[in-house]
PDB file of C-alpha atoms in Angstrom:
ATOM      1  CA  UNK J 273      -0.079  11.685  59.483  1.00 88.00           C
ATOM      2  CA  UNK J 274       3.050  13.156  61.354  1.00 95.00           C
ATOM      3  CA  UNK J 275       6.334  13.418  59.132  1.00 96.00           C
ATOM      4  CA  UNK J 276       9.423  13.328  61.008  1.00 98.00           C
ATOM      5  CA  UNK J 277      11.384  12.730  57.748  1.00 97.00           C
ATOM      6  CA  UNK J 278      14.581  14.983  55.882  1.00 96.00           C
ATOM      7  CA  UNK J 279      16.629  14.663  53.561  1.00 97.00           C
ATOM      8  CA  UNK J 280      20.724  16.222  53.643  1.00 98.00           C
ATOM      9  CA  UNK J 281      22.638  16.320  50.456  1.00 97.00           C
ATOM     10  CA  UNK J 282      20.268  13.486  49.026  1.00 97.00           C
ATOM     11  CA  UNK J 283      20.477  11.573  52.247  1.00 98.00           C
ATOM     12  CA  UNK J 284      17.391  10.580  53.667  1.00 98.00           C
ATOM     13  CA  UNK J 285      16.397  10.389  57.427  1.00 98.00           C
ATOM     14  CA  UNK J 286      13.520   8.983  58.245  1.00 98.00           C
ATOM     15  CA  UNK J 287      13.535  10.835  61.812  1.00 98.00           C
ATOM     16  CA  UNK J 288      15.930  12.761  63.166  1.00 98.00           C
ATOM     17  CA  UNK J 289      17.037  10.831  65.678  1.00 98.00           C
ATOM     18  CA  UNK J 290      20.740  10.279  64.604  1.00 98.00           C
ATOM     19  CA  UNK J 291      23.201   8.450  67.335  1.00 98.00           C
ATOM     20  CA  UNK J 292      26.601  10.426  68.034  1.00 98.00           C
ATOM     21  CA  UNK J 293      29.924   9.063  66.966  1.00 98.00           C
ATOM     22  CA  UNK J 294      31.069   7.395  70.431  1.00 95.00           C
ATOM     23  CA  UNK J 295      28.604   7.110  71.903  1.00 96.00           C
ATOM     24  CA  UNK J 296      27.041   3.827  70.169  1.00 98.00           C
ATOM     25  CA  UNK J 297      29.762   1.628  68.393  1.00 97.00           C
ATOM     26  CA  UNK J 298      28.839   0.693  64.632  1.00 98.00           C
ATOM     27  CA  UNK J 299      25.564  -0.586  66.448  1.00 98.00           C
ATOM     28  CA  UNK J 300      25.551  -4.039  66.570  1.00 97.00           C
ATOM     29  CA  UNK J 301      25.634  -4.187  70.526  1.00 97.00           C
ATOM     30  CA  UNK J 302      22.620  -1.523  70.489  1.00 97.00           C
ATOM     31  CA  UNK J 303      21.014  -3.163  68.101  1.00 97.00           C
ATOM     32  CA  UNK J 304      20.751  -6.439  70.321  1.00 96.00           C
ATOM     33  CA  UNK J 305      18.288  -4.210  72.745  1.00 96.00           C
ATOM     34  CA  UNK J 306      15.908  -2.832  70.660  1.00 97.00           C
ATOM     35  CA  UNK J 307      15.564  -2.097  66.431  1.00 98.00           C
ATOM     36  CA  UNK J 308      18.064   0.265  65.785  1.00 98.00           C
ATOM     37  CA  UNK J 309      16.375   0.361  62.083  1.00 98.00           C
ATOM     38  CA  UNK J 310      13.719   2.887  63.798  1.00 98.00           C
ATOM     39  CA  UNK J 311      16.421   5.601  64.298  1.00 98.00           C
ATOM     40  CA  UNK J 312      17.015   8.143  61.613  1.00 98.00           C
ATOM     41  CA  UNK J 313      20.412   7.289  61.640  1.00 98.00           C
ATOM     42  CA  UNK J 314      24.376   6.238  63.392  1.00 98.00           C
ATOM     43  CA  UNK J 315      27.535   8.437  62.779  1.00 98.00           C
ATOM     44  CA  UNK J 316      29.886   5.352  64.182  1.00 98.00           C
ATOM     45  CA  UNK J 317      32.984   5.324  66.207  1.00 97.00           C
ATOM     46  CA  UNK J 318      35.169   7.834  65.143  1.00 97.00           C
ATOM     47  CA  UNK J 319      38.180   6.104  62.706  1.00 98.00           C
ATOM     48  CA  UNK J 320      41.610   7.063  62.069  1.00 97.00           C
ATOM     49  CA  UNK J 321      43.765   5.559  59.150  1.00 98.00           C
ATOM     50  CA  UNK J 322      45.177   3.558  61.743  1.00 97.00           C
ATOM     51  CA  UNK J 323      44.276   1.725  64.564  1.00 97.00           C
ATOM     52  CA  UNK J 324      44.290   3.725  67.713  1.00 96.00           C
ATOM     53  CA  UNK J 325      44.675   1.706  71.470  1.00 95.00           C
ATOM     54  CA  UNK J 326      43.281   5.274  72.921  1.00 94.00           C
ATOM     55  CA  UNK J 327      44.647   6.801  75.915  1.00 94.00           C
ATOM     56  CA  UNK J 328      45.868   5.284  79.197  1.00 95.00           C
ATOM     57  CA  UNK J 329      44.497   5.878  82.699  1.00 96.00           C
ATOM     58  CA  UNK J 330      41.083   7.058  83.419  1.00 96.00           C
ATOM     59  CA  UNK J 331      38.875   7.372  80.074  1.00 96.00           C
ATOM     60  CA  UNK J 332      35.084   8.471  81.139  1.00 97.00           C
ATOM     61  CA  UNK J 333      34.196  10.037  84.737  1.00 97.00           C
ATOM     62  CA  UNK J 334      30.454  11.040  85.828  1.00 97.00           C
ATOM     63  CA  UNK J 335      30.244  14.959  86.648  1.00 96.00           C
ATOM     64  CA  UNK J 336      27.366  17.078  87.621  1.00 93.00           C
ATOM     65  CA  UNK J 337      24.845  17.037  84.684  1.00 94.00           C
ATOM     66  CA  UNK J 338      27.635  15.652  82.509  1.00 96.00           C
ATOM     67  CA  UNK J 339      30.447  13.494  81.627  1.00 97.00           C
ATOM     68  CA  UNK J 340      33.608  13.375  80.608  1.00 97.00           C
ATOM     69  CA  UNK J 341      35.613  11.401  78.535  1.00 96.00           C
ATOM     70  CA  UNK J 342      39.630  10.728  77.465  1.00 96.00           C
ATOM     71  CA  UNK J 343      39.094   8.054  75.621  1.00 95.00           C
ATOM     72  CA  UNK J 344      41.436   9.149  72.867  1.00 93.00           C
ATOM     73  CA  UNK J 345      39.624   7.800  70.039  1.00 94.00           C
ATOM     74  CA  UNK J 346      40.363   4.138  70.051  1.00 96.00           C
ATOM     75  CA  UNK J 347      39.396   2.715  67.114  1.00 97.00           C
ATOM     76  CA  UNK J 348      40.400  -0.416  64.598  1.00 97.00           C
ATOM     77  CA  UNK J 349      41.735   1.749  61.749  1.00 98.00           C
ATOM     78  CA  UNK J 350      39.648   2.503  58.525  1.00 98.00           C
ATOM     79  CA  UNK J 351      40.646  -0.544  56.961  1.00 98.00           C
ATOM     80  CA  UNK J 352      39.245  -2.713  59.495  1.00 98.00           C
ATOM     81  CA  UNK J 353      36.084  -1.270  59.867  1.00 98.00           C
ATOM     82  CA  UNK J 354      35.549  -1.548  56.035  1.00 98.00           C
ATOM     83  CA  UNK J 355      36.020  -4.898  56.741  1.00 97.00           C
ATOM     84  CA  UNK J 356      34.829  -6.355  59.378  1.00 96.00           C
ATOM     85  CA  UNK J 357      31.685  -3.283  60.218  1.00 97.00           C
ATOM     86  CA  UNK J 358      30.685  -2.364  56.757  1.00 97.00           C
ATOM     87  CA  UNK J 359      28.624  -5.670  55.968  1.00 96.00           C
ATOM     88  CA  UNK J 360      26.120  -5.037  58.747  1.00 97.00           C
ATOM     89  CA  UNK J 361      25.932  -1.635  58.005  1.00 98.00           C
ATOM     90  CA  UNK J 362      25.206  -2.619  54.506  1.00 97.00           C
ATOM     91  CA  UNK J 363      22.184  -4.380  56.012  1.00 97.00           C
ATOM     92  CA  UNK J 364      20.641  -1.602  58.117  1.00 98.00           C
ATOM     93  CA  UNK J 365      17.888   0.413  56.728  1.00 98.00           C
ATOM     94  CA  UNK J 366      18.818   3.785  57.835  1.00 98.00           C
ATOM     95  CA  UNK J 367      21.664   6.594  57.261  1.00 98.00           C
ATOM     96  CA  UNK J 368      25.167   5.126  57.572  1.00 98.00           C
ATOM     97  CA  UNK J 369      27.550   8.115  58.827  1.00 98.00           C
ATOM     98  CA  UNK J 370      31.441   6.974  58.581  1.00 98.00           C
ATOM     99  CA  UNK J 371      33.311   9.827  61.287  1.00 98.00           C
ATOM    100  CA  UNK J 372      36.700  10.424  60.395  1.00 98.00           C
ATOM    101  CA  UNK J 373      39.696  11.959  62.142  1.00 97.00           C
ATOM    102  CA  UNK J 374      43.683  11.948  61.889  1.00 95.00           C
ATOM    103  CA  UNK J 375      46.421  14.110  63.078  1.00 93.00           C
ATOM    104  CA  UNK J 376      47.942  14.836  59.864  1.00 95.00           C
ATOM    105  CA  UNK J 377      46.596  16.043  56.607  1.00 96.00           C
ATOM    106  CA  UNK J 378      47.568  12.914  54.690  1.00 97.00           C
ATOM    107  CA  UNK J 379      46.209  10.633  57.053  1.00 97.00           C
ATOM    108  CA  UNK J 380      43.162  12.514  56.345  1.00 97.00           C
ATOM    109  CA  UNK J 381      43.143  12.361  53.018  1.00 98.00           C
ATOM    110  CA  UNK J 382      43.859   8.544  52.644  1.00 98.00           C
ATOM    111  CA  UNK J 383      41.306   7.446  55.038  1.00 98.00           C
ATOM    112  CA  UNK J 384      38.942   9.266  53.219  1.00 98.00           C
ATOM    113  CA  UNK J 385      40.269   7.697  49.756  1.00 98.00           C
ATOM    114  CA  UNK J 386      39.902   4.204  51.233  1.00 98.00           C
ATOM    115  CA  UNK J 387      35.872   5.073  52.751  1.00 98.00           C
ATOM    116  CA  UNK J 388      35.356   6.722  48.795  1.00 98.00           C
ATOM    117  CA  UNK J 389      36.623   3.465  46.786  1.00 97.00           C
ATOM    118  CA  UNK J 390      34.664   0.978  49.017  1.00 97.00           C
ATOM    119  CA  UNK J 391      31.555   3.402  48.501  1.00 97.00           C
ATOM    120  CA  UNK J 392      32.038   3.190  44.821  1.00 95.00           C
ATOM    121  CA  UNK J 393      32.787  -1.010  44.940  1.00 96.00           C
ATOM    122  CA  UNK J 394      29.643  -0.923  46.893  1.00 96.00           C
ATOM    123  CA  UNK J 395      27.307   0.958  44.815  1.00 93.00           C
ATOM    124  CA  UNK J 396      28.067  -0.840  41.494  1.00 93.00           C
ATOM    125  CA  UNK J 397      26.808  -4.179  43.360  1.00 91.00           C
ATOM    126  CA  UNK J 398      23.687  -2.368  45.378  1.00 92.00           C
ATOM    127  CA  UNK J 399      25.517  -3.080  48.167  1.00 94.00           C
ATOM    128  CA  UNK J 400      25.726   0.564  50.126  1.00 94.00           C
ATOM    129  CA  UNK J 401      27.196   0.916  53.527  1.00 98.00           C
ATOM    130  CA  UNK J 402      28.293   4.322  54.016  1.00 98.00           C
ATOM    131  CA  UNK J 403      26.086   7.445  52.833  1.00 98.00           C
ATOM    132  CA  UNK J 404      28.103  10.074  54.219  1.00 98.00           C
ATOM    133  CA  UNK J 405      31.439  10.886  55.433  1.00 98.00           C
ATOM    134  CA  UNK J 406      31.367  13.286  58.836  1.00 98.00           C
ATOM    135  CA  UNK J 407      34.704  15.011  59.270  1.00 98.00           C
ATOM    136  CA  UNK J 408      36.198  15.003  62.564  1.00 97.00           C
ATOM    137  CA  UNK J 409      38.716  18.655  62.567  1.00 96.00           C
ATOM    138  CA  UNK J 410      39.042  18.364  66.650  1.00 92.00           C
ATOM    139  CA  UNK J 411      41.780  15.812  66.263  1.00 89.00           C
ATOM    140  CA  UNK J 412      45.136  17.200  67.354  1.00 82.00           C
ATOM    141  CA  UNK J 413      47.589  18.247  64.434  1.00 79.00           C
ATOM    142  CA  UNK J 414      50.757  16.606  65.090  1.00 75.00           C
ATOM    143  CA  UNK J 415      52.681  18.621  62.735  1.00 78.00           C
ATOM    144  CA  UNK J 416      51.900  21.920  64.562  1.00 74.00           C
ATOM    145  CA  UNK J 417      52.450  21.168  68.058  1.00 74.00           C
ATOM    146  CA  UNK J 418      49.482  19.765  68.643  1.00 77.00           C
ATOM    147  CA  UNK J 419      46.574  22.433  68.455  1.00 82.00           C
ATOM    148  CA  UNK J 420      43.480  20.733  66.855  1.00 90.00           C
ATOM    149  CA  UNK J 421      42.652  21.151  63.509  1.00 94.00           C
ATOM    150  CA  UNK J 422      39.469  22.495  64.126  1.00 95.00           C
ATOM    151  CA  UNK J 423      40.499  25.797  66.391  1.00 95.00           C
ATOM    152  CA  UNK J 424      41.895  27.913  63.802  1.00 95.00           C
ATOM    153  CA  UNK J 425      39.637  28.517  60.297  1.00 97.00           C
ATOM    154  CA  UNK J 426      42.849  28.977  58.121  1.00 95.00           C
ATOM    155  CA  UNK J 427      43.763  25.518  59.182  1.00 94.00           C
ATOM    156  CA  UNK J 428      40.902  23.473  59.358  1.00 96.00           C
ATOM    157  CA  UNK J 429      40.152  25.190  56.017  1.00 97.00           C
ATOM    158  CA  UNK J 430      43.046  23.227  54.095  1.00 96.00           C
ATOM    159  CA  UNK J 431      41.767  19.829  55.997  1.00 97.00           C
ATOM    160  CA  UNK J 432      37.950  20.592  54.441  1.00 98.00           C
ATOM    161  CA  UNK J 433      39.218  21.679  51.228  1.00 98.00           C
ATOM    162  CA  UNK J 434      41.414  17.997  50.213  1.00 98.00           C
ATOM    163  CA  UNK J 435      38.893  15.598  51.819  1.00 98.00           C
ATOM    164  CA  UNK J 436      35.942  17.381  49.971  1.00 98.00           C
ATOM    165  CA  UNK J 437      38.434  16.754  46.762  1.00 97.00           C
ATOM    166  CA  UNK J 438      39.184  13.510  48.075  1.00 97.00           C
ATOM    167  CA  UNK J 439      35.494  12.109  48.194  1.00 98.00           C
ATOM    168  CA  UNK J 440      32.134  12.071  46.330  1.00 97.00           C
ATOM    169  CA  UNK J 441      30.236  11.294  49.452  1.00 98.00           C
ATOM    170  CA  UNK J 442      28.127  13.801  51.140  1.00 98.00           C
ATOM    171  CA  UNK J 443      30.198  15.517  53.376  1.00 98.00           C
ATOM    172  CA  UNK J 444      29.166  16.693  56.863  1.00 98.00           C
ATOM    173  CA  UNK J 445      31.606  18.719  59.087  1.00 98.00           C
ATOM    174  CA  UNK J 446      32.024  18.603  62.879  1.00 98.00           C
ATOM    175  CA  UNK J 447      32.549  21.516  64.352  1.00 97.00           C
ATOM    176  CA  UNK J 448      34.489  22.144  68.004  1.00 96.00           C
ATOM    177  CA  UNK J 449      32.610  24.265  70.555  1.00 96.00           C
ATOM    178  CA  UNK J 450      36.520  25.165  71.232  1.00 95.00           C
ATOM    179  CA  UNK J 451      37.246  27.024  67.509  1.00 96.00           C
ATOM    180  CA  UNK J 452      37.903  30.672  67.710  1.00 95.00           C
ATOM    181  CA  UNK J 453      34.811  31.373  65.766  1.00 97.00           C
ATOM    182  CA  UNK J 454      32.502  28.881  65.325  1.00 98.00           C
ATOM    183  CA  UNK J 455      30.609  30.347  63.403  1.00 98.00           C
ATOM    184  CA  UNK J 456      33.318  31.901  61.016  1.00 98.00           C
ATOM    185  CA  UNK J 457      34.227  28.196  60.857  1.00 98.00           C
ATOM    186  CA  UNK J 458      30.694  27.180  58.782  1.00 98.00           C
ATOM    187  CA  UNK J 459      30.949  29.908  56.877  1.00 98.00           C
ATOM    188  CA  UNK J 460      34.227  28.378  55.812  1.00 98.00           C
ATOM    189  CA  UNK J 461      33.152  24.601  55.618  1.00 98.00           C
ATOM    190  CA  UNK J 462      30.131  25.765  53.493  1.00 98.00           C
ATOM    191  CA  UNK J 463      32.694  28.159  51.020  1.00 98.00           C
ATOM    192  CA  UNK J 464      35.022  24.646  50.685  1.00 98.00           C
ATOM    193  CA  UNK J 465      32.150  22.831  49.905  1.00 98.00           C
ATOM    194  CA  UNK J 466      30.491  21.215  52.462  1.00 98.00           C
ATOM    195  CA  UNK J 467      27.588  19.635  52.446  1.00 98.00           C
ATOM    196  CA  UNK J 468      26.157  19.864  56.294  1.00 98.00           C
ATOM    197  CA  UNK J 469      28.086  20.662  59.463  1.00 98.00           C
ATOM    198  CA  UNK J 470      27.418  18.806  62.916  1.00 98.00           C
ATOM    199  CA  UNK J 471      27.859  20.864  66.266  1.00 98.00           C
ATOM    200  CA  UNK J 472      29.081  20.417  68.729  1.00 97.00           C
ATOM    201  CA  UNK J 473      31.837  18.281  69.946  1.00 96.00           C
ATOM    202  CA  UNK J 474      32.686  18.331  73.731  1.00 96.00           C
ATOM    203  CA  UNK J 475      34.016  21.123  75.686  1.00 96.00           C
ATOM    204  CA  UNK J 476      37.299  21.031  76.774  1.00 94.00           C
ATOM    205  CA  UNK J 477      37.427  20.251  80.710  1.00 96.00           C
ATOM    206  CA  UNK J 478      39.005  19.086  83.959  1.00 97.00           C
ATOM    207  CA  UNK J 479      38.637  17.158  86.530  1.00 97.00           C
ATOM    208  CA  UNK J 480      40.756  17.022  89.539  1.00 98.00           C
ATOM    209  CA  UNK J 481      41.558  14.405  92.286  1.00 97.00           C
ATOM    210  CA  UNK J 482      41.491  16.390  95.672  1.00 98.00           C
ATOM    211  CA  UNK J 483      43.332  13.702  97.859  1.00 98.00           C
ATOM    212  CA  UNK J 484      45.810  12.516  95.064  1.00 97.00           C
ATOM    213  CA  UNK J 485      45.929  16.138  94.077  1.00 98.00           C
ATOM    214  CA  UNK J 486      46.174  15.490  90.461  1.00 98.00           C
ATOM    215  CA  UNK J 487      43.704  15.264  87.400  1.00 98.00           C
ATOM    216  CA  UNK J 488      41.999  12.270  87.161  1.00 97.00           C
ATOM    217  CA  UNK J 489      42.985  12.234  83.588  1.00 97.00           C
ATOM    218  CA  UNK J 490      46.301  11.394  82.745  1.00 96.00           C
ATOM    219  CA  UNK J 491      45.939  14.167  79.623  1.00 92.00           C
ATOM    220  CA  UNK J 492      44.308  16.443  82.297  1.00 95.00           C
ATOM    221  CA  UNK J 493      41.907  17.697  80.665  1.00 95.00           C
ATOM    222  CA  UNK J 494      39.226  15.584  79.068  1.00 95.00           C
ATOM    223  CA  UNK J 495      35.946  16.231  76.661  1.00 96.00           C
ATOM    224  CA  UNK J 496      32.678  17.418  78.298  1.00 97.00           C
ATOM    225  CA  UNK J 497      29.187  16.044  77.359  1.00 98.00           C
ATOM    226  CA  UNK J 498      25.758  15.865  78.275  1.00 98.00           C
ATOM    227  CA  UNK J 499      22.743  18.254  80.066  1.00 98.00           C
ATOM    228  CA  UNK J 500      25.414  20.336  80.851  1.00 97.00           C
ATOM    229  CA  UNK J 501      26.448  21.650  77.452  1.00 98.00           C
ATOM    230  CA  UNK J 502      23.273  22.096  76.110  1.00 98.00           C
ATOM    231  CA  UNK J 503      22.087  25.584  76.687  1.00 98.00           C
ATOM    232  CA  UNK J 504      25.482  26.335  74.848  1.00 98.00           C
ATOM    233  CA  UNK J 505      25.414  24.223  72.369  1.00 98.00           C
ATOM    234  CA  UNK J 506      21.812  25.169  71.536  1.00 98.00           C
ATOM    235  CA  UNK J 507      22.995  28.956  71.635  1.00 98.00           C
ATOM    236  CA  UNK J 508      25.732  27.904  68.700  1.00 98.00           C
ATOM    237  CA  UNK J 509      23.415  25.859  66.726  1.00 98.00           C
ATOM    238  CA  UNK J 510      21.411  28.932  66.626  1.00 98.00           C
ATOM    239  CA  UNK J 511      24.031  31.653  65.982  1.00 98.00           C
ATOM    240  CA  UNK J 512      25.051  29.111  62.985  1.00 98.00           C
ATOM    241  CA  UNK J 513      21.692  28.326  61.333  1.00 98.00           C
ATOM    242  CA  UNK J 514      21.663  32.283  60.901  1.00 98.00           C
ATOM    243  CA  UNK J 515      25.023  32.892  59.158  1.00 98.00           C
ATOM    244  CA  UNK J 516      24.982  29.197  56.287  1.00 98.00           C
ATOM    245  CA  UNK J 517      22.598  27.571  54.115  1.00 98.00           C
ATOM    246  CA  UNK J 518      24.452  24.212  55.342  1.00 98.00           C
ATOM    247  CA  UNK J 519      21.673  21.145  56.766  1.00 98.00           C
ATOM    248  CA  UNK J 520      22.753  21.242  60.328  1.00 98.00           C
ATOM    249  CA  UNK J 521      22.957  18.538  62.812  1.00 98.00           C
ATOM    250  CA  UNK J 522      22.369  20.028  66.338  1.00 98.00           C
ATOM    251  CA  UNK J 523      24.120  17.961  69.235  1.00 98.00           C
ATOM    252  CA  UNK J 524      24.441  18.441  73.009  1.00 98.00           C
ATOM    253  CA  UNK J 525      22.555  17.000  76.081  1.00 98.00           C
ATOM    254  CA  UNK J 526      19.638  15.815  74.537  1.00 98.00           C
ATOM    255  CA  UNK J 527      17.286  13.643  76.701  1.00 98.00           C
ATOM    256  CA  UNK J 528      13.995  14.197  75.972  1.00 98.00           C
ATOM    257  CA  UNK J 529      11.731  14.563  73.003  1.00 98.00           C
ATOM    258  CA  UNK J 530      11.259  18.688  73.652  1.00 98.00           C
ATOM    259  CA  UNK J 531      15.206  18.665  73.746  1.00 98.00           C
ATOM    260  CA  UNK J 532      14.908  17.944  69.853  1.00 98.00           C
ATOM    261  CA  UNK J 533      12.355  20.014  69.351  1.00 98.00           C
ATOM    262  CA  UNK J 534      14.222  23.066  70.654  1.00 98.00           C
ATOM    263  CA  UNK J 535      17.434  21.783  68.153  1.00 98.00           C
ATOM    264  CA  UNK J 536      14.972  21.965  65.538  1.00 98.00           C
ATOM    265  CA  UNK J 537      13.281  25.281  66.088  1.00 98.00           C
ATOM    266  CA  UNK J 538      16.990  26.397  66.599  1.00 98.00           C
ATOM    267  CA  UNK J 539      17.955  25.982  62.912  1.00 98.00           C
ATOM    268  CA  UNK J 540      18.951  22.061  62.980  1.00 98.00           C
ATOM    269  CA  UNK J 541      18.103  19.554  60.385  1.00 98.00           C
ATOM    270  CA  UNK J 542      18.380  16.602  62.373  1.00 98.00           C
ATOM    271  CA  UNK J 543      20.322  15.840  65.975  1.00 98.00           C
ATOM    272  CA  UNK J 544      22.740  13.655  67.757  1.00 98.00           C
ATOM    273  CA  UNK J 545      22.317  11.615  70.562  1.00 98.00           C
ATOM    274  CA  UNK J 546      25.550  11.065  72.508  1.00 97.00           C
ATOM    275  CA  UNK J 547      25.798  10.751  76.668  1.00 97.00           C
ATOM    276  CA  UNK J 548      22.145   9.765  77.048  1.00 98.00           C
ATOM    277  CA  UNK J 549      22.758   6.369  75.495  1.00 97.00           C
ATOM    278  CA  UNK J 550      24.947   5.541  78.495  1.00 95.00           C
ATOM    279  CA  UNK J 551      22.013   6.663  80.557  1.00 94.00           C
ATOM    280  CA  UNK J 552      19.552   4.875  79.084  1.00 96.00           C
ATOM    281  CA  UNK J 553      20.660   2.006  76.732  1.00 96.00           C
ATOM    282  CA  UNK J 554      17.058   2.207  74.709  1.00 97.00           C
ATOM    283  CA  UNK J 555      17.342   5.952  74.540  1.00 98.00           C
ATOM    284  CA  UNK J 556      16.969   6.156  70.568  1.00 98.00           C
ATOM    285  CA  UNK J 557      13.577   4.243  70.654  1.00 97.00           C
ATOM    286  CA  UNK J 558      12.050   6.011  73.411  1.00 98.00           C
ATOM    287  CA  UNK J 559      13.238   9.534  71.260  1.00 98.00           C
ATOM    288  CA  UNK J 560      11.556   8.485  68.760  1.00 98.00           C
ATOM    289  CA  UNK J 561       8.408   7.778  70.337  1.00 98.00           C
ATOM    290  CA  UNK J 562       8.659  10.996  72.521  1.00 98.00           C
ATOM    291  CA  UNK J 563       8.850  13.186  69.325  1.00 98.00           C
ATOM    292  CA  UNK J 564       5.979  11.670  67.382  1.00 98.00           C
ATOM    293  CA  UNK J 565       3.634  11.550  70.855  1.00 98.00           C
ATOM    294  CA  UNK J 566       4.950  15.149  70.927  1.00 98.00           C
ATOM    295  CA  UNK J 567       3.867  16.490  67.609  1.00 98.00           C
ATOM    296  CA  UNK J 568       0.687  14.887  67.489  1.00 97.00           C
ATOM    297  CA  UNK J 569       0.092  16.465  70.980  1.00 97.00           C
ATOM    298  CA  UNK J 570       1.065  19.957  69.613  1.00 97.00           C
ATOM    299  CA  UNK J 571      -0.827  19.242  65.788  1.00 97.00           C
ATOM    300  CA  UNK J 572       2.535  19.326  63.885  1.00 98.00           C
ATOM    301  CA  UNK J 573       2.606  17.381  61.047  1.00 98.00           C
ATOM    302  CA  UNK J 574       6.164  18.135  59.920  1.00 97.00           C
ATOM    303  CA  UNK J 575       9.522  19.081  61.531  1.00 97.00           C
ATOM    304  CA  UNK J 576       9.691  21.489  58.520  1.00 97.00           C
ATOM    305  CA  UNK J 577       6.595  23.811  59.940  1.00 98.00           C
ATOM    306  CA  UNK J 578       8.913  24.268  63.220  1.00 98.00           C
ATOM    307  CA  UNK J 579      12.448  24.369  61.495  1.00 98.00           C
ATOM    308  CA  UNK J 580      14.415  27.217  62.436  1.00 98.00           C
ATOM    309  CA  UNK J 581      11.163  29.099  63.656  1.00 98.00           C
ATOM    310  CA  UNK J 582      13.149  31.137  66.378  1.00 97.00           C
TER     311      UNK J 582
END
């Protein structure tokens, strides 16, 4: 028997394949293509307290071995998510992770409070829809000149501390590779009571249109994801795994089962798959099948046998 399962803060993942925030919506569309209940989990579209229209102009641009995106966190807002998407999520048989962002500390806290209240209400009725919050600290702090919360550890600490106090749900903090010290950031998250960390978010990058003589993005810079970032992301996951005892969701450039195994060997508990969903619409089930086959070929009965082995 092959055991692909693991548990993070009491949340069960039937396998380590989790769809990354911003690349899978809330699952409905992909659910029409294959049985997404085969997945370990979903991290939903990034939410903010208030609805956001997102950025103007070019939003996605393909680049060698990757993708640039400047979507700008377009989303329906927390209240709309709770009203319109949670009934669908309540019927899913996988780990459901609400990704929460914000431009002020107050927005973060109020968003977490609303998700917490809905979770408590649903827990009483046995209709749970959100199992965990993934805190996106890569959002710009509008009260501090626009620098992302996740760049400086001291600034991020306040957000993590306040959200930890605002919710009883398991809390995963999503770390930015653009942080001054991502290992120190992870240590801080553990100190402030986070239950897990996920890394990495996209790398700040750029593409210039040499004929128009300007950036292709209205905001100049965009987030780079895909296979190009995998070696760097893998190194960061390994470094963080040696510094904290928290479970880690590793991500960045996963295209095949062998990529998943690398992240597990580097110390990840689960992985998140993003850009590959745009390359193969049935990527989730392909990765689950591929991981099962790899473990059978290699005589590995449980991921615990290889987790953090490097």
